[in-house]
């Protein structure tokens, strides 16, 4: 099967046997927990509408969303009880909205010691005031990166640009973004 949406409505362990998925994944069940049983690579997006998605505290499985056109992880605009547990996992997101938290309450992000890598050169990261561990913007292309929300980052990293030119990192107006460690690479902005 190569399209559509796979919706999880009951708790369980998600094992893909190293097969990349092309479907959208949705977690939508009150009180459920879907836990990774292996690394997950998919080419669309993960939506958490109701319930918990966990990368596995015991194994810290990698989560990769290679969709470049839109969302990577989307948190819907409702007040259902939702949780994303990233543990110490490596999360790679390629979309123009790699992390889009549209929640209006009821959502908890447990970032653990995870690393989120956003690879698109022109994107909007909508953190909605959450606390993240390590977030890296890895593209060396010239573009605009917008970070929305009064977010807290343990380590916020921007890759240096591969060519001369202008790149812009825009923090939305009237927000506070806190970084608890110095960035580790050069940010070139004019």
mmCIF file of C-alpha atoms in Angstrom:
data_model
loop_
_atom_site.group_PDB
_atom_site.id
_atom_site.type_symbol
_atom_site.label_atom_id
_atom_site.label_comp_id
_atom_site.label_asym_id
_atom_site.label_seq_id
_atom_site.Cartn_x
_atom_site.Cartn_y
_atom_site.Cartn_z
ATOM 1 C CA UNK A 1 0.000 0.000 0.000
ATOM 2 C CA UNK A 2 1.499 3.333 -1.035
ATOM 3 C CA UNK A 3 -0.812 6.123 0.057
ATOM 4 C CA UNK A 4 -3.346 7.434 2.486
ATOM 5 C CA UNK A 5 -3.343 7.771 6.233
ATOM 6 C CA UNK A 6 -2.579 5.118 8.816
ATOM 7 C CA UNK A 7 -4.402 5.955 12.035
ATOM 8 C CA UNK A 8 -3.502 4.318 15.336
ATOM 9 C CA UNK A 9 -6.507 4.091 17.670
ATOM 10 C CA UNK A 10 -5.147 1.536 20.170
ATOM 11 C CA UNK A 11 -1.915 1.164 22.144
ATOM 12 C CA UNK A 12 0.869 -0.934 20.722
ATOM 13 C CA UNK A 13 4.409 -1.174 19.419
ATOM 14 C CA UNK A 14 5.144 0.022 15.895
ATOM 15 C CA UNK A 15 7.709 -2.169 14.100
ATOM 16 C CA UNK A 16 8.455 -1.427 10.434
ATOM 17 C CA UNK A 17 11.314 -3.913 9.875
ATOM 18 C CA UNK A 18 13.387 -1.124 8.286
ATOM 19 C CA UNK A 19 10.788 -0.515 5.565
ATOM 20 C CA UNK A 20 10.236 3.190 4.811
ATOM 21 C CA UNK A 21 6.581 4.198 4.866
ATOM 22 C CA UNK A 22 4.933 6.611 2.450
ATOM 23 C CA UNK A 23 1.723 7.025 4.443
ATOM 24 C CA UNK A 24 0.766 9.807 6.826
ATOM 25 C CA UNK A 25 0.741 8.517 10.404
ATOM 26 C CA UNK A 26 -1.901 9.698 12.867
ATOM 27 C CA UNK A 27 -2.143 8.951 16.582
ATOM 28 C CA UNK A 28 -5.796 9.348 17.563
ATOM 29 C CA UNK A 29 -7.064 7.438 20.569
ATOM 30 C CA UNK A 30 -7.830 8.685 24.066
ATOM 31 C CA UNK A 31 -5.260 7.324 26.512
ATOM 32 C CA UNK A 32 -3.352 5.215 23.966
ATOM 33 C CA UNK A 33 0.428 4.949 23.618
ATOM 34 C CA UNK A 34 2.139 3.984 20.373
ATOM 35 C CA UNK A 35 5.796 3.103 21.001
ATOM 36 C CA UNK A 36 8.450 2.572 18.349
ATOM 37 C CA UNK A 37 9.841 -0.954 18.183
ATOM 38 C CA UNK A 38 12.521 0.089 15.674
ATOM 39 C CA UNK A 39 13.653 3.126 13.721
ATOM 40 C CA UNK A 40 10.865 4.754 11.712
ATOM 41 C CA UNK A 41 11.370 6.441 8.346
ATOM 42 C CA UNK A 42 8.399 7.833 6.466
ATOM 43 C CA UNK A 43 7.894 10.277 3.629
ATOM 44 C CA UNK A 44 4.809 12.082 4.839
ATOM 45 C CA UNK A 45 4.001 13.426 8.298
ATOM 46 C CA UNK A 46 3.132 12.399 11.839
ATOM 47 C CA UNK A 47 0.018 13.936 13.379
ATOM 48 C CA UNK A 48 -0.791 13.607 17.054
ATOM 49 C CA UNK A 49 -4.505 14.281 17.595
ATOM 50 C CA UNK A 50 -5.139 12.284 20.776
ATOM 51 C CA UNK A 51 -2.847 9.934 22.733
ATOM 52 C CA UNK A 52 0.914 9.412 23.083
ATOM 53 C CA UNK A 53 3.700 8.713 20.597
ATOM 54 C CA UNK A 54 6.917 7.410 22.180
ATOM 55 C CA UNK A 55 10.301 6.765 20.516
ATOM 56 C CA UNK A 56 11.089 4.154 23.227
ATOM 57 C CA UNK A 57 12.901 5.136 26.398
ATOM 58 C CA UNK A 58 14.713 1.785 26.380
ATOM 59 C CA UNK A 59 16.042 1.975 22.807
ATOM 60 C CA UNK A 60 15.704 5.629 21.673
ATOM 61 C CA UNK A 61 14.764 4.733 18.111
ATOM 62 C CA UNK A 62 15.382 7.254 15.339
ATOM 63 C CA UNK A 63 12.469 9.033 13.700
ATOM 64 C CA UNK A 64 12.941 10.372 10.154
ATOM 65 C CA UNK A 65 10.366 12.272 8.121
ATOM 66 C CA UNK A 66 11.646 12.911 4.612
ATOM 67 C CA UNK A 67 8.629 14.927 3.396
ATOM 68 C CA UNK A 68 10.043 18.182 2.022
ATOM 69 C CA UNK A 69 6.806 19.930 1.093
ATOM 70 C CA UNK A 70 5.066 20.451 4.396
ATOM 71 C CA UNK A 71 4.882 19.096 7.917
ATOM 72 C CA UNK A 72 7.129 16.655 9.717
ATOM 73 C CA UNK A 73 5.450 16.499 13.112
ATOM 74 C CA UNK A 74 2.070 18.212 13.415
ATOM 75 C CA UNK A 75 0.223 18.747 16.686
ATOM 76 C CA UNK A 76 -3.426 19.471 15.963
ATOM 77 C CA UNK A 77 -5.349 22.510 17.218
ATOM 78 C CA UNK A 78 -7.436 20.965 19.961
ATOM 79 C CA UNK A 79 -7.231 20.441 23.718
ATOM 80 C CA UNK A 80 -7.134 16.619 23.723
ATOM 81 C CA UNK A 81 -4.551 14.977 25.966
ATOM 82 C CA UNK A 82 -1.529 14.389 23.721
ATOM 83 C CA UNK A 83 2.103 13.578 24.464
ATOM 84 C CA UNK A 84 5.222 13.239 22.342
ATOM 85 C CA UNK A 85 8.091 11.427 24.108
ATOM 86 C CA UNK A 86 11.352 11.863 22.194
ATOM 87 C CA UNK A 87 13.636 10.378 24.879
ATOM 88 C CA UNK A 88 17.264 10.441 23.597
ATOM 89 C CA UNK A 89 16.251 9.830 19.985
ATOM 90 C CA UNK A 90 17.577 11.406 16.824
ATOM 91 C CA UNK A 91 14.717 13.054 14.921
ATOM 92 C CA UNK A 92 15.296 14.242 11.339
ATOM 93 C CA UNK A 93 12.650 16.423 9.672
ATOM 94 C CA UNK A 94 12.865 17.699 6.086
ATOM 95 C CA UNK A 95 9.658 19.704 5.671
ATOM 96 C CA UNK A 96 9.068 23.426 5.354
ATOM 97 C CA UNK A 97 7.111 23.169 8.640
ATOM 98 C CA UNK A 98 9.180 20.463 10.325
ATOM 99 C CA UNK A 99 7.616 20.924 13.759
ATOM 100 C CA UNK A 100 4.191 22.554 13.839
ATOM 101 C CA UNK A 101 2.638 22.764 17.298
ATOM 102 C CA UNK A 102 -0.857 24.167 16.834
ATOM 103 C CA UNK A 103 -2.132 22.928 20.197
ATOM 104 C CA UNK A 104 -4.466 25.009 22.298
ATOM 105 C CA UNK A 105 -3.825 23.013 25.475
ATOM 106 C CA UNK A 106 -3.527 19.404 26.552
ATOM 107 C CA UNK A 107 -0.223 18.767 24.741
ATOM 108 C CA UNK A 108 3.046 17.784 26.426
ATOM 109 C CA UNK A 109 6.411 17.514 24.696
ATOM 110 C CA UNK A 110 8.935 15.433 26.608
ATOM 111 C CA UNK A 111 12.092 16.253 24.668
ATOM 112 C CA UNK A 112 14.411 14.225 26.899
ATOM 113 C CA UNK A 113 17.939 14.542 25.499
ATOM 114 C CA UNK A 114 16.789 14.221 21.896
ATOM 115 C CA UNK A 115 18.267 15.945 18.876
ATOM 116 C CA UNK A 116 15.893 17.352 16.274
ATOM 117 C CA UNK A 117 17.572 18.106 12.939
ATOM 118 C CA UNK A 118 15.652 20.256 10.453
ATOM 119 C CA UNK A 119 17.186 19.992 6.988
ATOM 120 C CA UNK A 120 15.115 22.332 4.804
ATOM 121 C CA UNK A 121 16.789 25.645 3.922
ATOM 122 C CA UNK A 122 13.591 27.725 4.151
ATOM 123 C CA UNK A 123 11.263 26.719 6.949
ATOM 124 C CA UNK A 124 9.039 27.706 9.845
ATOM 125 C CA UNK A 125 9.580 25.942 13.180
ATOM 126 C CA UNK A 126 6.504 26.489 15.369
ATOM 127 C CA UNK A 127 7.408 25.398 18.888
ATOM 128 C CA UNK A 128 4.454 27.019 20.678
ATOM 129 C CA UNK A 129 6.475 27.727 23.821
ATOM 130 C CA UNK A 130 7.757 24.209 24.415
ATOM 131 C CA UNK A 131 11.091 23.104 25.890
ATOM 132 C CA UNK A 132 13.380 21.353 23.395
ATOM 133 C CA UNK A 133 16.741 19.727 23.971
ATOM 134 C CA UNK A 134 19.014 20.019 20.924
ATOM 135 C CA UNK A 135 17.643 21.535 17.714
ATOM 136 C CA UNK A 136 19.835 21.857 14.629
ATOM 137 C CA UNK A 137 19.099 23.642 11.365
ATOM 138 C CA UNK A 138 21.469 21.733 9.085
ATOM 139 C CA UNK A 139 20.898 23.228 5.629
ATOM 140 C CA UNK A 140 23.792 25.166 4.124
ATOM 141 C CA UNK A 141 21.575 26.739 1.458
ATOM 142 C CA UNK A 142 20.471 30.351 1.577
ATOM 143 C CA UNK A 143 16.949 30.879 2.876
ATOM 144 C CA UNK A 144 14.816 32.186 5.722
ATOM 145 C CA UNK A 145 14.345 30.230 8.918
ATOM 146 C CA UNK A 146 11.463 31.375 11.123
ATOM 147 C CA UNK A 147 11.134 30.228 14.726
ATOM 148 C CA UNK A 148 7.737 30.844 16.338
ATOM 149 C CA UNK A 149 6.874 30.584 20.033
ATOM 150 C CA UNK A 150 8.520 31.413 23.355
ATOM 151 C CA UNK A 151 10.640 28.282 23.183
ATOM 152 C CA UNK A 152 13.501 27.010 25.289
ATOM 153 C CA UNK A 153 16.427 25.195 23.663
ATOM 154 C CA UNK A 154 19.283 23.416 25.409
ATOM 155 C CA UNK A 155 21.388 23.858 22.275
ATOM 156 C CA UNK A 156 20.244 25.709 19.146
ATOM 157 C CA UNK A 157 22.571 25.213 16.174
ATOM 158 C CA UNK A 158 22.637 26.732 12.677
ATOM 159 C CA UNK A 159 24.855 25.382 9.900
ATOM 160 C CA UNK A 160 27.164 27.819 8.143
ATOM 161 C CA UNK A 161 26.208 28.721 4.587
ATOM 162 C CA UNK A 162 27.942 27.013 1.667
ATOM 163 C CA UNK A 163 27.908 30.099 -0.572
ATOM 164 C CA UNK A 164 28.121 33.835 -0.149
ATOM 165 C CA UNK A 165 24.766 35.448 0.284
ATOM 166 C CA UNK A 166 22.165 36.356 2.789
ATOM 167 C CA UNK A 167 20.320 34.087 5.186
ATOM 168 C CA UNK A 168 17.839 35.243 7.731
ATOM 169 C CA UNK A 169 16.827 33.698 11.029
ATOM 170 C CA UNK A 170 13.597 35.327 12.129
ATOM 171 C CA UNK A 171 12.290 35.001 15.655
ATOM 172 C CA UNK A 172 8.629 35.996 15.625
ATOM 173 C CA UNK A 173 7.908 39.342 17.279
ATOM 174 C CA UNK A 174 7.152 39.612 20.989
ATOM 175 C CA UNK A 175 8.541 36.210 21.922
ATOM 176 C CA UNK A 176 11.386 35.062 24.070
ATOM 177 C CA UNK A 177 13.607 32.241 22.892
ATOM 178 C CA UNK A 178 15.963 30.898 25.535
ATOM 179 C CA UNK A 179 19.125 29.000 24.788
ATOM 180 C CA UNK A 180 20.916 27.314 27.672
ATOM 181 C CA UNK A 181 24.194 26.686 25.806
ATOM 182 C CA UNK A 182 26.073 28.676 23.206
ATOM 183 C CA UNK A 183 25.509 27.740 19.559
ATOM 184 C CA UNK A 184 28.248 25.575 18.090
ATOM 185 C CA UNK A 185 28.502 26.823 14.551
ATOM 186 C CA UNK A 186 28.676 30.126 12.753
ATOM 187 C CA UNK A 187 25.482 31.919 11.814
ATOM 188 C CA UNK A 188 25.988 34.150 8.823
ATOM 189 C CA UNK A 189 23.355 36.830 8.560
ATOM 190 C CA UNK A 190 23.441 40.204 6.862
#
